[in-house]
Amino acid sequence: MENQNPWLSIWTSPRATIARIVAENPNRSLWLLASIYGFCSLMNLYQSMALGAMLNTLGILVLAVVLAPLWGWISFTVWSFFVSFVGKWFKGQATFSAVRASYAWSCVPIVLNIPLWLLMVFIFGHQLFLNFDNSEMLSNGQILFLFAILGIKVILAVWSFVIYLNALAEVQKFSILRSFVNIVVAGIIFLVLFFALWSLLAYAFGGVATSTYLILKPF
């Protein structure tokens, strides 16, 4: 195991791989992994936002590449904070860096999403970032291709999650079940806080917008 490439061994031996990484350097390849995750995450976000209505395809790709490292690092850090915090309730033994490493390295399968995204951009072009508004123009072959891509992404996501369960269990010295509970509880707390903050911001900015409208209405 010592001579194996962690980018390969993490797929089938997540526990031994993450144990070696954490022992040597828990921040190993952190920014590269953040860039990979960040790029794929931003591409998903841009597609769901139909960003193609504002930017051309090249602009979208450049924006994703530029923001990917920081976006990925923030995502890793914020999520791992919640997992590490909740893990302490269950007597988790990992440091924050080890918890973050377990999540970062579980994202290795996501690297295969990059060529999938580039292939979709090549085939569908700008329409990909317009939520296929003209979906009637898609051929049966293109629709079948999209479902195939979706299937591959689901498989990669499941594999990534299995790696994460095992890697987190290893660094926290948990069972798989306790590792799963750690993730679920952290996810619930994160979502509750996220939607609470979102509601407060929406209320605040909505109130400002309403007040501005009432002030300017007489004019």
Short mmCIF file of C-alpha atoms in Angstrom, two decimals:
data_model
loop_
_atom_site.label_atom_id
_atom_site.label_comp_id
_atom_site.label_asym_id
_atom_site.label_seq_id
_atom_site.Cartn_x
_atom_site.Cartn_y
_atom_site.Cartn_z
CA MET A 1 0.00 0.00 0.00
CA GLU A 2 2.86 2.39 0.76
CA ASN A 3 3.97 2.48 -2.87
CA GLN A 4 0.49 2.75 -4.35
CA ASN A 5 -0.77 5.96 -5.87
CA PRO A 6 -3.49 7.31 -3.51
CA TRP A 7 -5.44 8.58 -6.52
CA LEU A 8 -5.90 4.94 -7.52
CA SER A 9 -5.95 3.14 -4.18
CA ILE A 10 -8.65 5.42 -2.71
CA TRP A 11 -11.17 3.78 -5.07
CA THR A 12 -10.86 0.31 -3.54
CA SER A 13 -8.95 0.80 -0.28
CA PRO A 14 -10.25 4.06 1.20
CA ARG A 15 -9.44 3.23 4.82
CA ALA A 16 -5.79 2.32 4.30
CA THR A 17 -5.32 5.15 1.81
CA ILE A 18 -6.74 7.92 3.98
CA ALA A 19 -4.85 6.59 7.01
CA ARG A 20 -1.58 6.93 5.12
CA ILE A 21 -2.47 10.38 3.76
CA VAL A 22 -3.44 11.73 7.19
CA ALA A 23 -0.31 10.29 8.77
CA GLU A 24 1.95 11.87 6.15
CA ASN A 25 0.18 15.14 5.28
CA PRO A 26 -3.59 15.67 5.70
CA ASN A 27 -3.41 18.66 3.33
CA ARG A 28 -1.89 16.63 0.50
CA SER A 29 -3.34 17.63 -2.90
CA LEU A 30 -6.00 19.69 -1.11
CA TRP A 31 -6.06 22.52 -3.65
CA LEU A 32 -6.05 20.15 -6.61
CA LEU A 33 -8.97 18.21 -5.17
CA ALA A 34 -10.70 21.50 -4.36
CA SER A 35 -10.26 22.60 -7.97
CA ILE A 36 -11.75 19.37 -9.29
CA TYR A 37 -14.71 19.48 -6.95
CA GLY A 38 -15.16 23.22 -7.42
CA PHE A 39 -15.23 23.01 -11.21
CA CYS A 40 -17.85 20.26 -11.30
CA SER A 41 -19.92 21.91 -8.58
CA LEU A 42 -19.89 25.27 -10.37
CA MET A 43 -20.80 23.67 -13.69
CA ASN A 44 -23.83 22.09 -12.03
CA LEU A 45 -24.72 25.45 -10.49
CA TYR A 46 -24.31 27.36 -13.74
CA GLN A 47 -26.48 24.87 -15.60
CA SER A 48 -29.26 25.03 -12.99
CA MET A 49 -29.07 28.85 -13.04
CA ALA A 50 -29.29 28.89 -16.84
CA LEU A 51 -26.26 31.18 -16.79
CA GLY A 52 -26.14 30.94 -20.56
CA ALA A 53 -28.69 33.75 -20.62
CA MET A 54 -25.96 36.08 -19.34
CA LEU A 55 -22.64 34.61 -20.54
CA ASN A 56 -21.43 32.72 -23.58
CA THR A 57 -20.09 29.19 -23.24
CA LEU A 58 -16.43 30.23 -23.16
CA GLY A 59 -17.16 32.80 -20.46
CA ILE A 60 -18.92 30.16 -18.35
CA LEU A 61 -16.00 27.74 -18.66
CA VAL A 62 -13.43 30.40 -17.82
CA LEU A 63 -15.45 31.56 -14.81
CA ALA A 64 -15.71 27.98 -13.55
CA VAL A 65 -11.97 27.38 -13.94
CA VAL A 66 -11.03 30.64 -12.20
CA LEU A 67 -13.40 30.22 -9.25
CA ALA A 68 -13.04 26.44 -8.87
CA PRO A 69 -10.11 26.31 -6.39
CA LEU A 70 -11.59 28.83 -3.95
CA TRP A 71 -15.13 27.49 -4.30
CA GLY A 72 -13.93 23.94 -3.68
CA TRP A 73 -11.78 24.95 -0.71
CA ILE A 74 -14.65 26.86 0.91
CA SER A 75 -17.01 23.92 0.33
CA PHE A 76 -14.55 21.45 1.84
CA THR A 77 -13.83 23.69 4.82
CA VAL A 78 -17.40 24.69 5.69
CA TRP A 79 -18.82 21.19 5.34
CA SER A 80 -15.95 19.59 7.26
CA PHE A 81 -16.43 22.10 10.08
CA PHE A 82 -19.96 20.79 10.63
CA VAL A 83 -18.89 17.15 10.34
CA SER A 84 -15.97 17.68 12.73
CA PHE A 85 -18.15 19.59 15.21
CA VAL A 86 -20.89 16.95 15.22
CA GLY A 87 -18.32 14.16 15.30
CA LYS A 88 -17.15 15.35 18.72
CA TRP A 89 -20.60 14.48 20.08
CA PHE A 90 -20.00 10.88 19.02
CA LYS A 91 -16.48 10.77 20.48
CA GLY A 92 -14.76 11.23 17.13
CA GLN A 93 -10.97 11.29 17.38
CA ALA A 94 -10.03 13.03 14.13
CA THR A 95 -8.58 16.51 13.82
CA PHE A 96 -10.33 19.00 11.57
CA SER A 97 -7.63 18.54 8.91
CA ALA A 98 -8.17 14.78 8.93
CA VAL A 99 -11.94 15.18 8.60
CA ARG A 100 -11.45 17.56 5.69
CA ALA A 101 -8.97 15.19 4.07
CA SER A 102 -11.49 12.35 4.26
CA TYR A 103 -14.04 14.45 2.39
CA ALA A 104 -11.59 15.88 -0.11
CA TRP A 105 -10.20 12.48 -1.08
CA SER A 106 -13.67 10.98 -1.34
CA CYS A 107 -14.17 13.38 -4.26
CA VAL A 108 -11.55 11.64 -6.41
CA PRO A 109 -14.21 9.81 -8.51
CA ILE A 110 -15.66 13.22 -9.39
CA VAL A 111 -12.59 13.85 -11.57
CA LEU A 112 -14.33 11.71 -14.21
CA ASN A 113 -17.14 14.26 -14.32
CA ILE A 114 -14.80 16.78 -15.93
CA PRO A 115 -14.52 14.97 -19.30
CA LEU A 116 -18.27 14.30 -19.12
CA TRP A 117 -18.95 18.02 -18.77
CA LEU A 118 -16.59 18.87 -21.61
CA LEU A 119 -18.23 16.22 -23.79
CA MET A 120 -21.68 17.67 -23.06
CA VAL A 121 -20.44 21.17 -23.88
CA PHE A 122 -19.02 19.87 -27.16
CA ILE A 123 -22.26 18.10 -28.11
CA PHE A 124 -24.90 20.55 -26.85
CA GLY A 125 -22.99 23.83 -26.88
CA HIS A 126 -24.62 26.89 -25.36
CA GLN A 127 -27.99 25.16 -25.08
CA LEU A 128 -26.59 23.20 -22.15
CA PHE A 129 -26.61 26.35 -20.03
CA LEU A 130 -30.09 27.43 -21.05
CA ASN A 131 -31.82 24.45 -19.42
CA PHE A 132 -32.64 23.16 -22.90
CA ASP A 133 -35.40 25.72 -23.45
CA ASN A 134 -35.74 24.38 -26.97
CA SER A 135 -35.89 20.78 -25.78
CA GLU A 136 -38.01 19.81 -28.78
CA MET A 137 -34.85 20.23 -30.84
CA LEU A 138 -33.09 17.38 -29.02
CA SER A 139 -32.98 14.13 -30.93
CA ASN A 140 -33.77 10.78 -29.36
CA GLY A 141 -30.08 9.99 -29.47
CA GLN A 142 -29.22 13.17 -27.57
CA ILE A 143 -31.85 12.46 -24.92
CA LEU A 144 -30.50 8.92 -24.54
CA PHE A 145 -27.00 10.36 -24.23
CA LEU A 146 -28.12 12.70 -21.43
CA PHE A 147 -29.65 9.80 -19.51
CA ALA A 148 -26.43 7.81 -19.94
CA ILE A 149 -24.41 10.73 -18.59
CA LEU A 150 -26.81 11.03 -15.66
CA GLY A 151 -26.44 7.33 -14.93
CA ILE A 152 -22.64 7.58 -14.91
CA LYS A 153 -22.79 10.61 -12.60
CA VAL A 154 -25.05 8.76 -10.18
CA ILE A 155 -22.65 5.80 -10.09
CA LEU A 156 -19.70 8.12 -9.43
CA ALA A 157 -21.65 9.96 -6.71
CA VAL A 158 -22.54 6.71 -4.94
CA TRP A 159 -18.94 5.48 -5.18
CA SER A 160 -17.73 8.81 -3.79
CA PHE A 161 -20.15 8.55 -0.87
CA VAL A 162 -19.03 5.00 -0.07
CA ILE A 163 -15.42 6.20 -0.05
CA TYR A 164 -16.41 9.07 2.24
CA LEU A 165 -18.20 6.78 4.69
CA ASN A 166 -15.14 4.56 4.97
CA ALA A 167 -12.60 7.38 5.05
CA LEU A 168 -14.49 9.29 7.74
CA ALA A 169 -14.95 6.11 9.76
CA GLU A 170 -11.20 5.53 9.59
CA VAL A 171 -10.10 8.97 10.74
CA GLN A 172 -12.82 9.28 13.40
CA LYS A 173 -12.35 5.67 14.57
CA PHE A 174 -16.04 5.06 13.96
CA SER A 175 -18.09 2.17 12.67
CA ILE A 176 -19.66 2.70 9.25
CA LEU A 177 -23.03 3.26 10.93
CA ARG A 178 -21.69 5.92 13.27
CA SER A 179 -19.90 7.55 10.34
CA PHE A 180 -23.21 7.66 8.47
CA VAL A 181 -24.99 9.20 11.46
CA ASN A 182 -22.22 11.78 11.78
CA ILE A 183 -22.77 12.83 8.16
CA VAL A 184 -26.58 12.86 8.39
CA VAL A 185 -26.72 14.92 11.60
CA ALA A 186 -24.15 17.37 10.23
CA GLY A 187 -26.20 17.65 7.04
CA ILE A 188 -29.41 18.36 8.93
CA ILE A 189 -27.77 21.08 11.04
CA PHE A 190 -26.16 22.60 7.96
CA LEU A 191 -29.46 22.69 6.04
CA VAL A 192 -31.39 24.18 8.96
CA LEU A 193 -28.82 26.94 9.41
CA PHE A 194 -28.58 27.53 5.67
CA PHE A 195 -32.31 27.95 5.18
CA ALA A 196 -32.60 30.07 8.34
CA LEU A 197 -29.89 32.39 7.04
CA TRP A 198 -31.44 32.40 3.58
CA SER A 199 -34.85 33.32 5.04
CA LEU A 200 -33.35 36.14 7.10
CA LEU A 201 -31.51 37.55 4.09
CA ALA A 202 -34.60 37.25 1.91
CA TYR A 203 -36.69 38.99 4.57
CA ALA A 204 -34.10 41.72 5.08
CA PHE A 205 -33.55 42.46 1.41
CA GLY A 206 -37.24 42.04 0.70
CA GLY A 207 -38.02 44.57 3.41
CA VAL A 208 -35.46 46.99 1.99
CA ALA A 209 -36.89 46.58 -1.49
CA THR A 210 -40.45 47.13 -0.22
CA SER A 211 -39.46 50.22 1.78
CA THR A 212 -37.61 51.67 -1.20
CA TYR A 213 -40.63 51.07 -3.40
CA LEU A 214 -42.98 52.79 -0.93
CA ILE A 215 -40.62 55.78 -0.60
CA LEU A 216 -40.20 56.20 -4.34
CA LYS A 217 -43.82 55.41 -5.23
CA PRO A 218 -45.07 59.04 -4.94
CA PHE A 219 -42.45 60.09 -7.51
#
